[in-house]
XYZ file of N, CA and C in Angstrom:
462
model
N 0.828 -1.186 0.000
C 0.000 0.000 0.000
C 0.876 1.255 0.000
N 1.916 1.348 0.866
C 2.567 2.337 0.594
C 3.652 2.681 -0.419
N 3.673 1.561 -1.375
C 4.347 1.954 -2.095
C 3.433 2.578 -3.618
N 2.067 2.440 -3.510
C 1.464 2.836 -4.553
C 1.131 4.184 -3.777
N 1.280 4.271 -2.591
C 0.866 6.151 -2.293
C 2.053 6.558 -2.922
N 3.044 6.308 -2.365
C 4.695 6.911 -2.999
C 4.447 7.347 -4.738
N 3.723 6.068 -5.146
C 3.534 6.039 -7.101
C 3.077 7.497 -6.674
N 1.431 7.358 -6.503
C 0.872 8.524 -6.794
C 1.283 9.755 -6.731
N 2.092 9.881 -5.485
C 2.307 11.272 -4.863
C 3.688 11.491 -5.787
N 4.186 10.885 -6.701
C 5.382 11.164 -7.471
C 4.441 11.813 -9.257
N 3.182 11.529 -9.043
C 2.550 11.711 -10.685
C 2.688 13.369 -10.311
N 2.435 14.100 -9.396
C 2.716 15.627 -9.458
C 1.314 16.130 -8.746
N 0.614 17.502 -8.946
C 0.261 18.355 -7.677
C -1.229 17.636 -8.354
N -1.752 17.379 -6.775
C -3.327 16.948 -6.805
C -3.785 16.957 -5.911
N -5.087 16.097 -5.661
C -5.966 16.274 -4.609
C -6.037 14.591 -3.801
N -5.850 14.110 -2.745
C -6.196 13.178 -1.714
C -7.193 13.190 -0.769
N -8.092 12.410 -0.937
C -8.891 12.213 -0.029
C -9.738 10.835 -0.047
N -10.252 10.922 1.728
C -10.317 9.396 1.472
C -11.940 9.279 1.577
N -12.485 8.256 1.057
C -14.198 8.313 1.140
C -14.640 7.147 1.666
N -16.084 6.793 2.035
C -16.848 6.398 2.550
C -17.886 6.525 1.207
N -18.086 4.792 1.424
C -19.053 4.245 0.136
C -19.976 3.077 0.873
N -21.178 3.431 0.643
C -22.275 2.065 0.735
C -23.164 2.573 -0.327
N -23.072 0.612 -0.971
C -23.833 0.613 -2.179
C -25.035 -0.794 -1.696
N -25.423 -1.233 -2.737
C -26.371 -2.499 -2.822
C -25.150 -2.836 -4.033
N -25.125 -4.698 -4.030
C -24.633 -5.421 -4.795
C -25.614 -6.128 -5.317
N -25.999 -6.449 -6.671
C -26.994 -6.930 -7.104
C -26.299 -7.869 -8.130
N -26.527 -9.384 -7.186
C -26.265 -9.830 -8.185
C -27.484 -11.434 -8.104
N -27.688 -12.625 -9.157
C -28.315 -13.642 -9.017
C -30.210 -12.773 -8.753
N -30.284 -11.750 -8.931
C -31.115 -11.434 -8.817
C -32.013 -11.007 -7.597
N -30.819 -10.738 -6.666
C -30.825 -10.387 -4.795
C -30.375 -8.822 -4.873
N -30.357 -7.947 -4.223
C -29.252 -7.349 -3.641
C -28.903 -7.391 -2.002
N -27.734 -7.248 -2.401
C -26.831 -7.124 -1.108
C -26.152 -6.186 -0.504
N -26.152 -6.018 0.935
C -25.760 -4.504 1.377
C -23.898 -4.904 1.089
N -23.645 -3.521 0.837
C -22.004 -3.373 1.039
C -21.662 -2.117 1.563
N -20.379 -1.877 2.046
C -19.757 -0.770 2.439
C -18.182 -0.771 2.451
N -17.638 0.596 2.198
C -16.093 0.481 1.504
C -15.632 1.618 1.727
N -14.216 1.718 2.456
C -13.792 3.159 2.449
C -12.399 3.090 1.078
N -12.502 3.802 0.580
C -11.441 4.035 -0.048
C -10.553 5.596 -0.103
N -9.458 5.132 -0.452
C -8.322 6.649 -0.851
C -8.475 6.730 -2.377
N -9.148 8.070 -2.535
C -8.777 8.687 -4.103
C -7.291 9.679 -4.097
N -6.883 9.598 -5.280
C -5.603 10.918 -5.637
C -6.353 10.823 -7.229
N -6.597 12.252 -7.077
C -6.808 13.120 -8.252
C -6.105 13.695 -8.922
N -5.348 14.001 -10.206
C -4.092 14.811 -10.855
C -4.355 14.821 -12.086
N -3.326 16.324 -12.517
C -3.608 16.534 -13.768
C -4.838 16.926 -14.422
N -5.964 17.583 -13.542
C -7.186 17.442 -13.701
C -8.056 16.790 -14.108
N -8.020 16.197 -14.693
C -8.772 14.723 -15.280
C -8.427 13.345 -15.232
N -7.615 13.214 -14.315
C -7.581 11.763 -14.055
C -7.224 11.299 -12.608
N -7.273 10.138 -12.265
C -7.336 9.818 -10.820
C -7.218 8.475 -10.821
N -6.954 8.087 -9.525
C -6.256 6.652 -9.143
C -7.351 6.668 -7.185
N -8.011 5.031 -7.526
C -8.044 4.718 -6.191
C -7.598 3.465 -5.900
N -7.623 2.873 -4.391
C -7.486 1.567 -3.939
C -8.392 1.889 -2.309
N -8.596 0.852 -1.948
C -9.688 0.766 -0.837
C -9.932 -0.984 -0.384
N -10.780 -0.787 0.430
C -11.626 -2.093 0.575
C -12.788 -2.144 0.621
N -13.422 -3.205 0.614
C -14.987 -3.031 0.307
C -15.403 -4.698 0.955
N -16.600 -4.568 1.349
C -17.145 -5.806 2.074
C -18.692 -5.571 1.494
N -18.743 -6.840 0.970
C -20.273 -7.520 0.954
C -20.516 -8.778 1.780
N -22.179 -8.548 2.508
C -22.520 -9.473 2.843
C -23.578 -10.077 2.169
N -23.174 -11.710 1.399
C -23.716 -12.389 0.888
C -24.501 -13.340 1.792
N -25.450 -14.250 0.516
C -26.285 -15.466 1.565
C -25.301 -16.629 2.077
N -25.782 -16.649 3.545
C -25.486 -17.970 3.781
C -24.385 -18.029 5.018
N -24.046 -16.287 5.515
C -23.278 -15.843 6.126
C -21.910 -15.225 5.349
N -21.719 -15.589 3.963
C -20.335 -15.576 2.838
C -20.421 -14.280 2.870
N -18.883 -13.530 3.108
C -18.516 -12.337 3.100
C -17.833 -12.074 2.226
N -17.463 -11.216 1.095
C -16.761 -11.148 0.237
C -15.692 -9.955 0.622
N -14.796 -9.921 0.343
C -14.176 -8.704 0.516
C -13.022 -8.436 -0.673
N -13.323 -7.099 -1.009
C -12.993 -6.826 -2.609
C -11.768 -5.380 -2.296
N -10.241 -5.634 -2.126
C -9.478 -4.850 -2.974
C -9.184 -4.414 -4.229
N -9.812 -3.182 -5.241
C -9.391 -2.854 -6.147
C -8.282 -1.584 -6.007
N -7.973 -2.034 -7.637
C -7.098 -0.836 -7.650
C -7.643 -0.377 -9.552
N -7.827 1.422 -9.381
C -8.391 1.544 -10.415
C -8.250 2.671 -10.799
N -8.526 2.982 -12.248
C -8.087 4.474 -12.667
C -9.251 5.248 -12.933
N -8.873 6.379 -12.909
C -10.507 7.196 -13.253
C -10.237 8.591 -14.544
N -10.926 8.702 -15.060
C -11.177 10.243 -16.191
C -12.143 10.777 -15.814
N -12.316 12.085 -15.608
C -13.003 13.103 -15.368
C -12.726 13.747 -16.797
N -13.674 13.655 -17.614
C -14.137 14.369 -19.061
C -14.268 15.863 -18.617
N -14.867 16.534 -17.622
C -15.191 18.093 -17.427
C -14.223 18.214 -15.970
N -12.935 17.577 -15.634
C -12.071 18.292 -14.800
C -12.628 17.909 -13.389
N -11.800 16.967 -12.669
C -12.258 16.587 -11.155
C -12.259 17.809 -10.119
N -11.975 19.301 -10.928
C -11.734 20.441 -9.828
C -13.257 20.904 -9.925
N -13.958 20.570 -10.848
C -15.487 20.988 -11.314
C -16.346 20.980 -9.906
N -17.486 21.749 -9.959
C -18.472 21.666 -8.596
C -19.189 19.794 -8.806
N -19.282 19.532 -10.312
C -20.127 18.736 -10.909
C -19.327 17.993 -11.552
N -18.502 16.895 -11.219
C -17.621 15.973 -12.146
C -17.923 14.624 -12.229
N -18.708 14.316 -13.863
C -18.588 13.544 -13.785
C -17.478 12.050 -13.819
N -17.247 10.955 -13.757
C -15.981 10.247 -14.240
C -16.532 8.557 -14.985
N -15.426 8.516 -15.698
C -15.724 6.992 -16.247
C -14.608 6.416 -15.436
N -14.314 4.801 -15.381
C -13.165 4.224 -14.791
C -13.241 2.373 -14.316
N -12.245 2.173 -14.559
C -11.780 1.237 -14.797
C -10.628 0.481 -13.893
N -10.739 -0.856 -13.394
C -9.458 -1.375 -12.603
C -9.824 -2.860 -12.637
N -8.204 -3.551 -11.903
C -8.270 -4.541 -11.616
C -8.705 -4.773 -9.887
N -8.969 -5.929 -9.187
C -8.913 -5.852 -7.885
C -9.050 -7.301 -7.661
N -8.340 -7.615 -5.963
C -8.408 -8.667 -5.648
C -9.745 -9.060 -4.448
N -10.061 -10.463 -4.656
C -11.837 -10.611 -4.098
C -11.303 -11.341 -3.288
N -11.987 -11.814 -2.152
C -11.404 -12.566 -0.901
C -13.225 -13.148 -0.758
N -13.671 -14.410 -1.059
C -14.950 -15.177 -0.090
C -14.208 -15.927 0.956
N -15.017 -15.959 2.000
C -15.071 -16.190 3.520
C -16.057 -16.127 4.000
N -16.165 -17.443 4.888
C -17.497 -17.795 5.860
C -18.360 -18.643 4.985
N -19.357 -19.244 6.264
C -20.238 -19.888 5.563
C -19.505 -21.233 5.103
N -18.387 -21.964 4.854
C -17.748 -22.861 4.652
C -17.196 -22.347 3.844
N -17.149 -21.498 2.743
C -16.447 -20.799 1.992
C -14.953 -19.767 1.857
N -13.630 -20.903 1.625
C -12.825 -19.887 1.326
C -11.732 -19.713 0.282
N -12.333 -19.033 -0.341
C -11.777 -18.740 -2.428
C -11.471 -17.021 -2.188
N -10.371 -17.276 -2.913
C -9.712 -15.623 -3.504
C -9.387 -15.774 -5.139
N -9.533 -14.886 -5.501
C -9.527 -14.935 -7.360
C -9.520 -12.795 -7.542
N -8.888 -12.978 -8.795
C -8.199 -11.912 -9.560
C -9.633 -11.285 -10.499
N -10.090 -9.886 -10.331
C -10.920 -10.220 -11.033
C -11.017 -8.399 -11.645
N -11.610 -8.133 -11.987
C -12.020 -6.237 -12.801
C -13.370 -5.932 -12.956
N -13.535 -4.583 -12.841
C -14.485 -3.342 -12.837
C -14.640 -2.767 -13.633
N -15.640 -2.329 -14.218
C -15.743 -0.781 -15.326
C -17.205 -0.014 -14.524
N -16.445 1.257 -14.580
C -17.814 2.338 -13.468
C -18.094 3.560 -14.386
N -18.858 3.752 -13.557
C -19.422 5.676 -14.316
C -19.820 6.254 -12.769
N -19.740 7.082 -12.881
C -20.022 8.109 -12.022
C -20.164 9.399 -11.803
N -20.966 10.161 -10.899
C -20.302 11.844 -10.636
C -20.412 11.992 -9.234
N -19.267 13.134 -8.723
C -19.296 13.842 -7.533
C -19.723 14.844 -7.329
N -20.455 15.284 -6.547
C -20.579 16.722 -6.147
C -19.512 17.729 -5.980
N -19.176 18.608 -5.808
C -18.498 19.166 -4.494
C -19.366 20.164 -3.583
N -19.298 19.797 -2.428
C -20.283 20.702 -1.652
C -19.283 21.723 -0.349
N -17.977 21.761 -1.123
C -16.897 23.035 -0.146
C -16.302 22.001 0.570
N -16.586 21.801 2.008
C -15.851 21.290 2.884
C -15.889 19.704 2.578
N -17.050 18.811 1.815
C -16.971 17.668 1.406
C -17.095 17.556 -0.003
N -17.894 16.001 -0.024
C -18.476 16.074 -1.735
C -19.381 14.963 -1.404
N -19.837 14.292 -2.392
C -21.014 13.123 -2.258
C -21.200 13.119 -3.545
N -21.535 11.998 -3.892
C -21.800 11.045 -5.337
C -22.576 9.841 -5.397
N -22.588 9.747 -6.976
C -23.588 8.332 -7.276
C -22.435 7.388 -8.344
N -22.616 6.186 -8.268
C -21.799 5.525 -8.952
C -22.343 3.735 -9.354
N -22.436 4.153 -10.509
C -22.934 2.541 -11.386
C -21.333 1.688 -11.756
N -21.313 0.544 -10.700
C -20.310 -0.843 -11.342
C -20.222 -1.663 -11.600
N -19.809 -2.386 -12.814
C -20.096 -3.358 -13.071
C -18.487 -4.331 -13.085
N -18.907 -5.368 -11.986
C -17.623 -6.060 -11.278
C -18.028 -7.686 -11.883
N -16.500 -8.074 -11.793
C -16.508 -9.368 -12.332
C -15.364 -10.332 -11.226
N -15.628 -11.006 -10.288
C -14.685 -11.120 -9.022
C -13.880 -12.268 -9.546
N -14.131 -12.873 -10.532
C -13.190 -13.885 -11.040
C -12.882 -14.035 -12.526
N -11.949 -13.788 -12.511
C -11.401 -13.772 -14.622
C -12.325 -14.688 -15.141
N -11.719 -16.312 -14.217
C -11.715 -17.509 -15.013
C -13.421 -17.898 -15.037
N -14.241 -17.085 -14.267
C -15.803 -17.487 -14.374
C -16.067 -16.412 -15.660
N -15.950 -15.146 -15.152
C -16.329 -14.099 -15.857
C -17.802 -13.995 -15.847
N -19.039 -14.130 -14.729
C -19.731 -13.869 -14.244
C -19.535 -12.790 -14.009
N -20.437 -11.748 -13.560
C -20.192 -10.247 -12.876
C -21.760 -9.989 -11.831
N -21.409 -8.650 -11.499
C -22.771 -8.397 -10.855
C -22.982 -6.935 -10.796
N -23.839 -6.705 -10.588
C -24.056 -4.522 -10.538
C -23.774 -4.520 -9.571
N -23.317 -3.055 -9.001
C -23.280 -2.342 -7.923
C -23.432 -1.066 -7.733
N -24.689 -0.536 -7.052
C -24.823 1.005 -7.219
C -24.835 0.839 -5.976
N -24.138 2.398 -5.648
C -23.854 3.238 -4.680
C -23.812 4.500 -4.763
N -23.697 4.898 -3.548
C -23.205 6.720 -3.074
C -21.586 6.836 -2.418
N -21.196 7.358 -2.500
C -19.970 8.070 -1.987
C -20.259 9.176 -1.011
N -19.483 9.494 0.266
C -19.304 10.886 0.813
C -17.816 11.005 0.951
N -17.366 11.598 0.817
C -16.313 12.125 1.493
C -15.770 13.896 2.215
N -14.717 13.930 2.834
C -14.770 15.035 3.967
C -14.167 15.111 4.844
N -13.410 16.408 5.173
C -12.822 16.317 6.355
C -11.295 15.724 6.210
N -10.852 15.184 5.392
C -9.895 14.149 5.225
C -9.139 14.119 3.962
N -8.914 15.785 3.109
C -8.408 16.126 2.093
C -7.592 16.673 2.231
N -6.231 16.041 0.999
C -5.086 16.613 1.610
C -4.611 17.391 -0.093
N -4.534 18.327 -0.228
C -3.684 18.723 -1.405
C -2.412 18.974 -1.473
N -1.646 18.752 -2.959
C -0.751 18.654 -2.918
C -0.084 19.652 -4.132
């Protein structure tokens, strides 16, 4: 982990901050609650890098827990009041519990926008995740974002 802050903070002057995400996971035709904090770095005005963690609770007691790592474009500039972003990553999935325990390599493609509301921001965000290459099954995931309080520029 700290050597991908080091990456980032070497791409040049931007914005850090870390957020707070609960979405629904919808997948098999259920949804499922989740929640995820992650670190964004924003640079160059239109583009951005996160990594985080994220936990779903599935049936049966099975917990999933999902490290990505992923890039983002802001088409109208992440300094905007109103930005939206497209984006894309790989991440690693962890099932556990329930008798269940599998880890597999798997990727994301999202859309989204943030607010900015001054001292925070808040957002909506459509993903579509695939937790294992070799199935290549996927599932939706919509959520909100807040973040606040916890921005560091650079």
């Amino acid at each position: 982990m700290s050597v991908i802050l080091t990456l980032l903070l070497t791409l040049g002057p931007g914005k850090m901050r870390v957020e707070i995400k609960g979405s629904l996971y919808h997948s098999n035709g259920k949804n499922y609650p989740s929640a995820g904090v992650y670190v964004n770095y924003d640079y160059l005005e239109y583009f951005g890098a996160r990594t985080g963690i994220e936990w779903v609770g599935l049936d049966g007691g099975v917990n999933q827990f999902d490290i990505p790592f992923e890039a983002l474009f802001y088409p109208l500039k992440y300094t905007s009041k109103f930005a939206p972003y497209l984006g894309g990553g790989l991440g690693y999935y962890l099932l556990t519990g329930g008798g269940v325990n599998k880890s597999s390599l798997g990727y994301q493609v999202f859309a989204g926008f943030k607010l900015d509301l001054e001292k925070a921001s808040a957002g909506f965000e459509i993903k579509y995740v695939v937790p294992d290459m070799g199935e290549g099954k996927g599932a939706w995931v919509y959520g909100g974002t807040v973040s606040g309080g916890m921005t560091f520029e650079f």
